[in-house]
Tab-separated table of C-alpha atoms in Angstrom:
chain	number	residue	atom	x	y	z
A	1	MET	CA	5.080	-2.471	41.949
A	2	THR	CA	3.972	-4.407	39.033
A	3	PRO	CA	6.420	-5.340	36.197
A	4	GLY	CA	4.575	-3.131	34.049
A	5	ASN	CA	5.632	-0.387	36.392
A	6	ASP	CA	9.066	-1.504	36.857
A	7	PRO	CA	11.663	1.041	35.158
A	8	GLY	CA	13.861	-1.608	34.031
A	9	HIS	CA	10.806	-2.937	32.251
A	10	ALA	CA	11.191	-0.818	29.142
A	11	ALA	CA	14.874	-0.997	28.888
A	12	HIS	CA	14.437	-5.113	28.593
A	13	GLU	CA	11.989	-5.035	26.255
A	14	THR	CA	12.860	-7.699	23.296
A	15	VAL	CA	12.348	-7.566	19.789
A	16	GLY	CA	9.728	-10.125	20.192
A	17	ASP	CA	7.654	-7.934	22.432
A	18	ARG	CA	7.822	-5.211	20.125
A	19	VAL	CA	6.826	-7.352	17.075
A	20	ALA	CA	3.893	-8.749	19.519
A	21	GLU	CA	2.823	-5.145	19.855
A	22	GLU	CA	2.564	-4.096	16.195
A	23	VAL	CA	0.775	-7.690	15.713
A	24	VAL	CA	-2.139	-6.117	18.320
A	25	GLU	CA	-2.048	-2.822	16.596
A	26	GLU	CA	-1.964	-4.310	13.274
A	27	LEU	CA	-5.286	-6.500	13.823
A	28	ASP	CA	-6.777	-4.269	15.902
A	29	LEU	CA	-6.963	-6.685	19.012
A	30	HIS	CA	-7.073	-3.599	21.689
A	31	PRO	CA	-10.284	-3.405	23.430
A	32	VAL	CA	-13.090	-1.548	21.138
A	33	LYS	CA	-13.656	2.019	22.004
A	34	VAL	CA	-17.098	3.279	21.274
A	35	PRO	CA	-16.109	6.874	19.454
A	36	ASP	CA	-17.891	10.144	20.808
A	37	GLU	CA	-20.415	11.144	18.375
A	38	ASP	CA	-18.937	14.729	18.643
A	39	GLU	CA	-15.354	13.685	17.920
A	40	PRO	CA	-14.393	14.239	14.170
A	41	ILE	CA	-13.295	11.218	11.951
A	42	PRO	CA	-10.112	11.722	10.194
A	43	SER	CA	-10.552	12.429	6.395
A	44	MET	CA	-10.208	9.813	4.115
A	45	SER	CA	-6.796	11.196	3.093
A	46	VAL	CA	-5.296	11.217	6.631
A	47	GLN	CA	-6.633	8.002	7.295
A	48	ILE	CA	-5.141	6.030	4.326
A	49	SER	CA	-1.775	8.120	4.511
A	50	GLU	CA	-1.412	6.889	8.056
A	51	GLN	CA	-2.161	3.268	6.750
A	52	LEU	CA	0.493	3.372	4.081
A	53	GLY	CA	3.036	5.207	6.779
A	54	GLY	CA	2.999	8.718	4.857
A	55	VAL	CA	5.532	10.275	3.018
A	56	ARG	CA	8.170	8.458	5.017
A	57	GLY	CA	6.573	4.881	4.316
A	58	LEU	CA	6.414	5.333	0.708
A	59	ILE	CA	10.465	6.117	0.573
A	60	GLU	CA	11.370	3.244	2.638
A	61	SER	CA	9.261	0.791	0.522
A	62	SER	CA	11.159	1.933	-2.415
A	63	VAL	CA	14.465	1.844	-0.924
A	64	PRO	CA	14.790	-1.830	-1.347
A	65	VAL	CA	13.781	-2.068	-4.844
A	66	LEU	CA	15.978	1.032	-5.641
A	67	ALA	CA	18.839	-1.042	-3.740
A	68	PHE	CA	18.338	-3.974	-5.918
A	69	VAL	CA	18.395	-2.068	-9.141
A	70	LEU	CA	21.223	0.072	-8.692
A	71	LEU	CA	23.528	-3.053	-7.242
A	72	ASN	CA	22.124	-4.918	-9.990
A	73	VAL	CA	23.185	-2.343	-12.826
A	74	LEU	CA	26.630	-1.040	-11.096
A	75	LEU	CA	27.964	-4.675	-10.568
A	76	GLY	CA	26.745	-6.189	-13.568
A	77	ASP	CA	28.048	-6.039	-16.930
A	78	THR	CA	26.842	-2.249	-17.402
A	79	VAL	CA	29.558	-0.840	-15.115
A	80	LEU	CA	32.080	-3.287	-13.127
A	81	GLY	CA	31.370	-6.268	-15.237
A	82	LEU	CA	30.716	-8.969	-12.284
A	83	GLU	CA	29.437	-12.040	-13.500
A	84	LYS	CA	25.410	-11.929	-14.029
A	85	LYS	CA	24.773	-14.345	-11.138
A	86	THR	CA	27.212	-12.841	-8.753
A	87	ALA	CA	25.791	-9.184	-9.628
A	88	LEU	CA	22.525	-10.610	-8.984
A	89	TYR	CA	22.906	-12.010	-5.741
A	90	TRP	CA	24.604	-8.862	-4.476
A	91	ALA	CA	21.705	-6.922	-5.386
A	92	ILE	CA	19.512	-9.395	-3.600
A	93	GLY	CA	21.536	-9.173	-0.449
A	94	GLY	CA	21.404	-5.424	-0.653
A	95	SER	CA	17.586	-5.397	-1.010
A	96	VAL	CA	17.080	-7.744	1.659
A	97	GLY	CA	19.870	-5.647	3.880
A	98	SER	CA	18.027	-2.587	3.203
A	99	ALA	CA	14.436	-3.640	4.189
A	100	LEU	CA	15.984	-5.246	7.236
A	101	ALA	CA	17.670	-2.318	8.055
A	102	ILE	CA	14.970	-0.266	7.887
A	103	GLY	CA	12.896	-2.653	10.256
A	104	ALA	CA	15.618	-2.406	12.690
A	105	TYR	CA	15.867	1.113	12.654
A	106	ARG	CA	12.320	1.572	13.707
A	107	LEU	CA	12.632	-1.141	16.208
A	108	ALA	CA	15.833	0.869	17.796
A	109	ARG	CA	13.367	3.964	17.988
A	110	LYS	CA	10.556	2.345	19.385
A	111	GLU	CA	8.625	3.228	16.366
A	112	PRO	CA	5.604	1.307	14.184
A	113	VAL	CA	7.366	-1.452	12.087
A	114	ARG	CA	4.344	-3.200	10.595
A	115	HIS	CA	4.965	-1.321	7.173
A	116	ALA	CA	8.713	-2.609	7.207
A	117	VAL	CA	7.593	-6.130	8.220
A	118	ASN	CA	5.234	-5.733	4.999
A	119	GLY	CA	7.949	-4.501	2.901
A	120	VAL	CA	10.448	-7.247	4.270
A	121	PHE	CA	7.712	-9.770	3.373
A	122	GLY	CA	7.212	-8.910	-0.077
A	123	ILE	CA	11.153	-8.161	-1.053
A	124	ALA	CA	11.916	-11.677	0.362
A	125	VAL	CA	9.333	-13.650	-1.704
A	126	GLY	CA	10.962	-11.833	-4.918
A	127	ALA	CA	14.384	-12.262	-3.883
A	128	TYR	CA	13.588	-15.937	-3.376
A	129	LEU	CA	12.396	-16.163	-6.852
A	130	ALA	CA	15.291	-14.434	-8.193
A	131	TRP	CA	17.873	-16.518	-6.230
A	132	ARG	CA	16.013	-19.654	-7.330
A	133	THR	CA	15.738	-18.802	-11.345
A	134	GLY	CA	19.093	-16.832	-11.366
A	135	ASP	CA	17.027	-14.096	-13.296
A	136	ALA	CA	16.820	-10.594	-11.970
A	137	LYS	CA	13.283	-9.808	-13.445
A	138	ASN	CA	11.557	-12.479	-11.209
A	139	PHE	CA	12.310	-10.327	-8.540
A	140	TYR	CA	9.518	-8.088	-9.703
A	141	LEU	CA	7.034	-11.131	-10.402
A	142	PRO	CA	5.262	-11.480	-7.131
A	143	GLY	CA	4.426	-7.259	-7.235
A	144	ILE	CA	3.205	-7.618	-10.908
A	145	LEU	CA	0.969	-10.624	-10.090
A	146	LEU	CA	-0.545	-9.473	-7.009
A	147	THR	CA	-1.450	-6.025	-9.011
A	148	LEU	CA	-2.947	-7.772	-11.738
A	149	GLY	CA	-5.020	-9.916	-8.979
A	150	GLN	CA	-6.292	-6.573	-7.455
A	151	VAL	CA	-7.629	-5.460	-11.070
A	152	VAL	CA	-9.209	-8.755	-11.300
A	153	VAL	CA	-11.354	-8.095	-7.753
A	154	LEU	CA	-11.802	-4.476	-8.389
A	155	ILE	CA	-13.706	-5.367	-11.523
A	156	GLY	CA	-15.678	-8.221	-10.168
A	157	SER	CA	-16.732	-5.982	-7.708
A	158	VAL	CA	-18.217	-3.439	-10.116
A	159	VAL	CA	-19.491	-6.596	-11.921
A	160	VAL	CA	-21.340	-7.571	-8.736
A	161	ARG	CA	-22.470	-4.138	-8.006
A	162	ARG	CA	-20.325	-4.053	-4.627
A	163	PRO	CA	-17.906	-1.602	-5.439
A	164	ILE	CA	-14.940	-2.162	-3.189
A	165	ILE	CA	-13.768	1.783	-3.089
A	166	GLY	CA	-17.353	2.566	-1.702
A	167	TYR	CA	-16.548	0.171	0.812
A	168	VAL	CA	-13.213	1.343	1.578
A	169	TRP	CA	-14.582	5.076	1.680
A	170	GLY	CA	-17.163	3.586	4.209
A	171	VAL	CA	-14.649	2.073	6.599
A	172	LEU	CA	-11.968	5.237	6.231
A	173	ALA	CA	-14.063	8.443	6.090
A	174	ASN	CA	-17.720	7.333	6.884
A	175	GLY	CA	-17.180	6.045	10.295
A	176	GLY	CA	-17.813	2.362	9.450
A	177	LYS	CA	-21.188	3.151	7.809
A	178	HIS	CA	-22.388	2.269	4.117
A	179	ASP	CA	-25.285	4.215	3.913
A	180	TRP	CA	-24.084	5.070	0.398
A	181	PHE	CA	-24.972	2.045	-1.048
A	182	HIS	CA	-28.654	3.411	-0.948
A	183	ASN	CA	-27.571	6.596	-2.148
A	184	GLN	CA	-27.937	6.397	-5.873
A	185	ARG	CA	-25.479	9.184	-6.827
A	186	LEU	CA	-22.772	7.915	-4.474
A	187	PHE	CA	-23.303	4.581	-5.313
A	188	ARG	CA	-22.789	5.178	-9.252
A	189	THR	CA	-19.896	7.440	-8.225
A	190	PHE	CA	-17.936	4.235	-6.422
A	191	GLN	CA	-19.187	2.151	-9.347
A	192	TRP	CA	-17.064	4.285	-11.753
A	193	LEU	CA	-14.074	5.114	-9.147
A	194	THR	CA	-13.536	1.404	-8.626
A	195	LEU	CA	-12.966	0.800	-12.414
A	196	VAL	CA	-10.914	3.981	-12.160
A	197	TRP	CA	-8.648	2.061	-9.815
A	198	ALA	CA	-8.722	-0.922	-11.906
A	199	VAL	CA	-7.439	0.783	-15.238
A	200	SER	CA	-4.638	2.842	-12.918
A	201	LEU	CA	-3.229	-0.516	-11.604
A	202	PHE	CA	-3.740	-2.310	-14.981
A	203	VAL	CA	-1.290	0.554	-16.239
A	204	ARG	CA	1.016	-0.179	-13.649
A	205	ALA	CA	0.973	-3.590	-13.962
A	206	GLY	CA	0.886	-4.077	-17.450
A	207	VAL	CA	3.833	-1.583	-18.177
A	208	GLN	CA	5.926	-3.655	-15.638
A	209	GLY	CA	4.799	-7.004	-17.470
A	210	TRP	CA	5.544	-5.888	-20.661
A	211	LEU	CA	8.892	-4.751	-19.528
A	212	TYR	CA	9.107	-8.318	-17.838
A	213	LEU	CA	8.396	-10.267	-20.963
A	214	ALA	CA	10.977	-7.984	-22.520
A	215	ASP	CA	13.652	-8.986	-20.478
A	216	GLU	CA	14.193	-5.699	-19.160
A	217	ALA	CA	14.599	-6.178	-15.062
A	218	ASN	CA	16.042	-2.942	-14.327
A	219	ALA	CA	13.874	-1.153	-16.096
A	220	ILE	CA	10.745	-2.643	-14.163
A	221	GLY	CA	12.371	-1.412	-11.179
A	222	LEU	CA	12.835	2.244	-12.567
A	223	VAL	CA	9.036	2.152	-13.473
A	224	ARG	CA	8.287	0.711	-10.016
A	225	VAL	CA	9.975	3.392	-8.120
A	226	LEU	CA	9.443	6.565	-10.458
A	227	ILE	CA	6.111	5.990	-11.855
A	228	SER	CA	3.988	3.864	-10.099
A	229	TRP	CA	3.736	6.058	-6.932
A	230	PRO	CA	2.634	9.018	-9.268
A	231	ILE	CA	0.083	7.478	-10.697
A	232	TYR	CA	-1.312	5.743	-7.438
A	233	ALA	CA	-1.142	9.971	-5.924
A	234	ALA	CA	-2.942	10.665	-8.985
A	235	THR	CA	-5.798	8.270	-8.884
A	236	PHE	CA	-6.002	8.894	-4.758
A	237	ALA	CA	-6.441	12.765	-5.598
A	238	TYR	CA	-9.015	12.171	-8.287
A	239	THR	CA	-10.814	9.710	-5.824
A	240	ALA	CA	-10.750	12.566	-2.914
A	241	TRP	CA	-12.101	15.147	-5.516
A	242	ALA	CA	-14.918	13.101	-6.953
A	243	VAL	CA	-16.403	11.832	-3.811
A	244	HIS	CA	-16.273	15.169	-2.109
A	245	ARG	CA	-17.820	16.914	-4.979
A	246	VAL	CA	-20.820	14.409	-4.637
A	247	THR	CA	-21.194	14.579	-0.621
A	248	ALA	CA	-20.621	18.636	-0.745
A	249	ALA	CA	-23.447	18.701	-3.477
A	250	GLN	CA	-25.899	16.728	-1.758
A	251	ALA	CA	-25.198	18.345	1.532
A	252	ALA	CA	-25.773	21.761	-0.133
A	253	GLU	CA	-29.216	20.798	-1.882
A	254	ALA	CA	-30.229	19.105	1.729
A	255	GLU	CA	-29.608	22.696	3.388
A	256	THR	CA	-31.319	24.274	0.658
A	257	ALA	CA	-34.353	21.776	1.035
A	258	GLU	CA	-34.646	22.557	4.653
A	259	ALA	CA	-34.160	26.421	4.676
A	260	PRO	CA	-37.686	28.121	5.103
């Protein structure tokens, strides 16, 4: 009997083993499997949903931010009147603690933890900046800067005529093929859709950046939780509709041309 077949092997699986398995999944280190041509490729909606962890993943990613906002408000001058730094430290602890708790819960249930690990890392960077500066608004600074960086990359890809949204669609919904690049109608669609995403991200980062400059730390958290995801969902839905509209029209034209 090999160690992998030992009935007690799974029971002694360590946290390190679980994280290692998730790294393998995240980096796609498994042997390459050639897909069956007859096997349908999951839709773009399904694959992006899986990458983001679905509705549950979106909720879990919002919990640490919401914990930070609530604790900072309830323990600060607004309610209990604790000293600003004391309330901030409790808020940081609650945010990091909730992120770790989500990861531990997933580990205990042998569920994927890569989304939780990513969340803990992002929360930890913001928490460190807030702790070092003693200012709650810096908890949100990494997210704002990262989003603005994404805006620059998206616009740059349009300028050099390599729209990122087209490549994302090719990977997630077109079996890794990028034949869209030689399809003028799809190419133009992905050019302006990439700009739509850039504008969407700029709005999200811009509102948070304006609140950051206005020292409205708690408002930044509320905007991130209550506004960012609806904007993302609307942009994604519009993207899926626009691409489907073009591909469906071209498929119909091809059928008409082939008809006797």
